[in-house]
Amino acid sequence: DAGVTQSPTHLIKTRGQQVTLRCSPKSGHDTVSWYQQALGQGPQFIFQYYEEEERQRGNFPDRFSGHQFPNYSSEPNVNALLLGDSALYLCASSLASPDTQYFGPGTRLTVL
Amino acid sequence: GQQLNQSPQSMFIQEGEDVSMNCTSSSIFNTWLWYKQEPGEGPVLLIALYKAGELTSNGRLTAQFGITRKDSFLNISASIPSDVGIYFCAGVTGGGNKLTFGTGTQLKVEL
């Protein structure tokens, strides 16, 4: 039973560029959530996808957008990258209910 | 963004000692989760709590959902070197699956 997978593991971009992240949820899960974790802090909720739509959103600008595909995988995009976007981006999958979320290993994004 | 308050921020203990940490919030949560994160990896779920007052164990770990629904506690008994890592609490409010994380407690175990 495969857990949550994310790719790539590391990314280096420059300011102003765009980045796309990828996540495949745990088998049987239909909901994908994304979190940003800055160094030394707890993860912060970005948004959540269910039935191919954004169901809930945290306090992040419109530069952060994404998709969920029919196979429940998800690809968020971040446009016009800023230095402050450097962080570990975590994908978590769950069923629509209950609330327990399982995390992938993350993608480390560095913006230069 | 909002983060829950965890204490202590870090602790350095001897192998074999028991460890206690807690998480508090000004808001009520319907679910409390405890995760452990090691360097370069995603958080790993340790314990999930769904009802106020609930006490749940997972091996040497025991967690409790506070009666007020504004706090939670995690205890680790007889710590071992592989317990090293950062422990995060996370709360879930009703009506959504968004996790609000704590500030983390870093645990270091001395042999």
JSON list of N, CA and C in Angstrom, two decimals, chain B residues 78-104:
[
{"chain": "B", "resi": 78, "resn": "ALA", "atom": "N", "xyz": [9.71, 6.23, 28.99]},
{"chain": "B", "resi": 78, "resn": "ALA", "atom": "CA", "xyz": [10.98, 5.53, 28.79]},
{"chain": "B", "resi": 78, "resn": "ALA", "atom": "C", "xyz": [11.61, 5.88, 27.44]},
{"chain": "B", "resi": 79, "resn": "SER", "atom": "N", "xyz": [11.97, 7.14, 27.27]},
{"chain": "B", "resi": 79, "resn": "SER", "atom": "CA", "xyz": [12.47, 7.62, 25.98]},
{"chain": "B", "resi": 79, "resn": "SER", "atom": "C", "xyz": [13.72, 6.85, 25.53]},
{"chain": "B", "resi": 80, "resn": "ILE", "atom": "N", "xyz": [13.84, 6.74, 24.21]},
{"chain": "B", "resi": 80, "resn": "ILE", "atom": "CA", "xyz": [14.97, 6.07, 23.58]},
{"chain": "B", "resi": 80, "resn": "ILE", "atom": "C", "xyz": [15.55, 7.01, 22.52]},
{"chain": "B", "resi": 81, "resn": "PRO", "atom": "N", "xyz": [16.78, 6.78, 22.08]},
{"chain": "B", "resi": 81, "resn": "PRO", "atom": "CA", "xyz": [17.41, 7.72, 21.13]},
{"chain": "B", "resi": 81, "resn": "PRO", "atom": "C", "xyz": [16.60, 7.99, 19.86]},
{"chain": "B", "resi": 82, "resn": "SER", "atom": "N", "xyz": [15.85, 7.01, 19.37]},
{"chain": "B", "resi": 82, "resn": "SER", "atom": "CA", "xyz": [15.08, 7.22, 18.13]},
{"chain": "B", "resi": 82, "resn": "SER", "atom": "C", "xyz": [13.85, 8.10, 18.34]},
{"chain": "B", "resi": 83, "resn": "ASP", "atom": "N", "xyz": [13.58, 8.52, 19.58]},
{"chain": "B", "resi": 83, "resn": "ASP", "atom": "CA", "xyz": [12.49, 9.46, 19.83]},
{"chain": "B", "resi": 83, "resn": "ASP", "atom": "C", "xyz": [12.88, 10.88, 19.43]},
{"chain": "B", "resi": 84, "resn": "VAL", "atom": "N", "xyz": [14.16, 11.09, 19.12]},
{"chain": "B", "resi": 84, "resn": "VAL", "atom": "CA", "xyz": [14.63, 12.42, 18.71]},
{"chain": "B", "resi": 84, "resn": "VAL", "atom": "C", "xyz": [13.84, 12.92, 17.50]},
{"chain": "B", "resi": 85, "resn": "GLY", "atom": "N", "xyz": [13.46, 14.20, 17.56]},
{"chain": "B", "resi": 85, "resn": "GLY", "atom": "CA", "xyz": [12.73, 14.78, 16.44]},
{"chain": "B", "resi": 85, "resn": "GLY", "atom": "C", "xyz": [11.92, 15.96, 16.94]},
{"chain": "B", "resi": 86, "resn": "ILE", "atom": "N", "xyz": [11.10, 16.50, 16.06]},
{"chain": "B", "resi": 86, "resn": "ILE", "atom": "CA", "xyz": [10.22, 17.61, 16.43]},
{"chain": "B", "resi": 86, "resn": "ILE", "atom": "C", "xyz": [8.79, 17.08, 16.47]},
{"chain": "B", "resi": 87, "resn": "TYR", "atom": "N", "xyz": [8.12, 17.33, 17.57]},
{"chain": "B", "resi": 87, "resn": "TYR", "atom": "CA", "xyz": [6.75, 16.87, 17.76]},
{"chain": "B", "resi": 87, "resn": "TYR", "atom": "C", "xyz": [5.81, 18.05, 17.57]},
{"chain": "B", "resi": 88, "resn": "PHE", "atom": "N", "xyz": [4.82, 17.86, 16.71]},
{"chain": "B", "resi": 88, "resn": "PHE", "atom": "CA", "xyz": [3.84, 18.90, 16.43]},
{"chain": "B", "resi": 88, "resn": "PHE", "atom": "C", "xyz": [2.45, 18.42, 16.84]},
{"chain": "B", "resi": 89, "resn": "CYS", "atom": "N", "xyz": [1.71, 19.32, 17.49]},
{"chain": "B", "resi": 89, "resn": "CYS", "atom": "CA", "xyz": [0.28, 19.07, 17.64]},
{"chain": "B", "resi": 89, "resn": "CYS", "atom": "C", "xyz": [-0.42, 19.77, 16.48]},
{"chain": "B", "resi": 90, "resn": "ALA", "atom": "N", "xyz": [-1.62, 19.32, 16.17]},
{"chain": "B", "resi": 90, "resn": "ALA", "atom": "CA", "xyz": [-2.42, 19.94, 15.12]},
{"chain": "B", "resi": 90, "resn": "ALA", "atom": "C", "xyz": [-3.89, 19.80, 15.50]},
{"chain": "B", "resi": 91, "resn": "GLY", "atom": "N", "xyz": [-4.64, 20.88, 15.30]},
{"chain": "B", "resi": 91, "resn": "GLY", "atom": "CA", "xyz": [-6.06, 20.85, 15.61]},
{"chain": "B", "resi": 91, "resn": "GLY", "atom": "C", "xyz": [-6.89, 21.01, 14.36]},
{"chain": "B", "resi": 92, "resn": "VAL", "atom": "N", "xyz": [-8.09, 20.44, 14.39]},
{"chain": "B", "resi": 92, "resn": "VAL", "atom": "CA", "xyz": [-9.04, 20.54, 13.28]},
{"chain": "B", "resi": 92, "resn": "VAL", "atom": "C", "xyz": [-10.35, 21.09, 13.83]},
{"chain": "B", "resi": 93, "resn": "THR", "atom": "N", "xyz": [-10.87, 22.16, 13.19]},
{"chain": "B", "resi": 93, "resn": "THR", "atom": "CA", "xyz": [-12.16, 22.68, 13.59]},
{"chain": "B", "resi": 93, "resn": "THR", "atom": "C", "xyz": [-13.26, 21.96, 12.82]},
{"chain": "B", "resi": 94, "resn": "GLY", "atom": "N", "xyz": [-14.48, 22.12, 13.28]},
{"chain": "B", "resi": 94, "resn": "GLY", "atom": "CA", "xyz": [-15.59, 21.49, 12.59]},
{"chain": "B", "resi": 94, "resn": "GLY", "atom": "C", "xyz": [-15.82, 22.10, 11.23]},
{"chain": "B", "resi": 95, "resn": "GLY", "atom": "N", "xyz": [-16.33, 21.33, 10.31]},
{"chain": "B", "resi": 95, "resn": "GLY", "atom": "CA", "xyz": [-16.69, 21.86, 9.00]},
{"chain": "B", "resi": 95, "resn": "GLY", "atom": "C", "xyz": [-15.58, 21.88, 7.99]},
{"chain": "B", "resi": 96, "resn": "GLY", "atom": "N", "xyz": [-14.42, 21.34, 8.31]},
{"chain": "B", "resi": 96, "resn": "GLY", "atom": "CA", "xyz": [-13.34, 21.33, 7.34]},
{"chain": "B", "resi": 96, "resn": "GLY", "atom": "C", "xyz": [-12.22, 20.42, 7.77]},
{"chain": "B", "resi": 97, "resn": "ASN", "atom": "N", "xyz": [-11.27, 20.17, 6.87]},
{"chain": "B", "resi": 97, "resn": "ASN", "atom": "CA", "xyz": [-10.15, 19.31, 7.18]},
{"chain": "B", "resi": 97, "resn": "ASN", "atom": "C", "xyz": [-8.85, 20.06, 7.37]},
{"chain": "B", "resi": 98, "resn": "LYS", "atom": "N", "xyz": [-8.94, 21.39, 7.43]},
{"chain": "B", "resi": 98, "resn": "LYS", "atom": "CA", "xyz": [-7.73, 22.19, 7.58]},
{"chain": "B", "resi": 98, "resn": "LYS", "atom": "C", "xyz": [-7.07, 21.92, 8.91]},
{"chain": "B", "resi": 99, "resn": "LEU", "atom": "N", "xyz": [-5.76, 21.62, 8.90]},
{"chain": "B", "resi": 99, "resn": "LEU", "atom": "CA", "xyz": [-4.99, 21.43, 10.12]},
{"chain": "B", "resi": 99, "resn": "LEU", "atom": "C", "xyz": [-4.32, 22.73, 10.52]},
{"chain": "B", "resi": 100, "resn": "THR", "atom": "N", "xyz": [-4.47, 23.11, 11.80]},
{"chain": "B", "resi": 100, "resn": "THR", "atom": "CA", "xyz": [-3.73, 24.22, 12.37]},
{"chain": "B", "resi": 100, "resn": "THR", "atom": "C", "xyz": [-2.66, 23.62, 13.26]},
{"chain": "B", "resi": 101, "resn": "PHE", "atom": "N", "xyz": [-1.39, 23.89, 12.94]},
{"chain": "B", "resi": 101, "resn": "PHE", "atom": "CA", "xyz": [-0.29, 23.26, 13.63]},
{"chain": "B", "resi": 101, "resn": "PHE", "atom": "C", "xyz": [0.22, 24.09, 14.80]},
{"chain": "B", "resi": 102, "resn": "GLY", "atom": "N", "xyz": [0.85, 23.39, 15.75]},
{"chain": "B", "resi": 102, "resn": "GLY", "atom": "CA", "xyz": [1.54, 24.06, 16.84]},
{"chain": "B", "resi": 102, "resn": "GLY", "atom": "C", "xyz": [2.93, 24.49, 16.40]},
{"chain": "B", "resi": 103, "resn": "THR", "atom": "N", "xyz": [3.62, 25.14, 17.32]},
{"chain": "B", "resi": 103, "resn": "THR", "atom": "CA", "xyz": [4.95, 25.68, 17.04]},
{"chain": "B", "resi": 103, "resn": "THR", "atom": "C", "xyz": [6.04, 24.62, 17.13]},
{"chain": "B", "resi": 104, "resn": "GLY", "atom": "N", "xyz": [5.70, 23.45, 17.68]},
{"chain": "B", "resi": 104, "resn": "GLY", "atom": "CA", "xyz": [6.63, 22.34, 17.72]},
{"chain": "B", "resi": 104, "resn": "GLY", "atom": "C", "xyz": [7.42, 22.25, 19.01]}
]
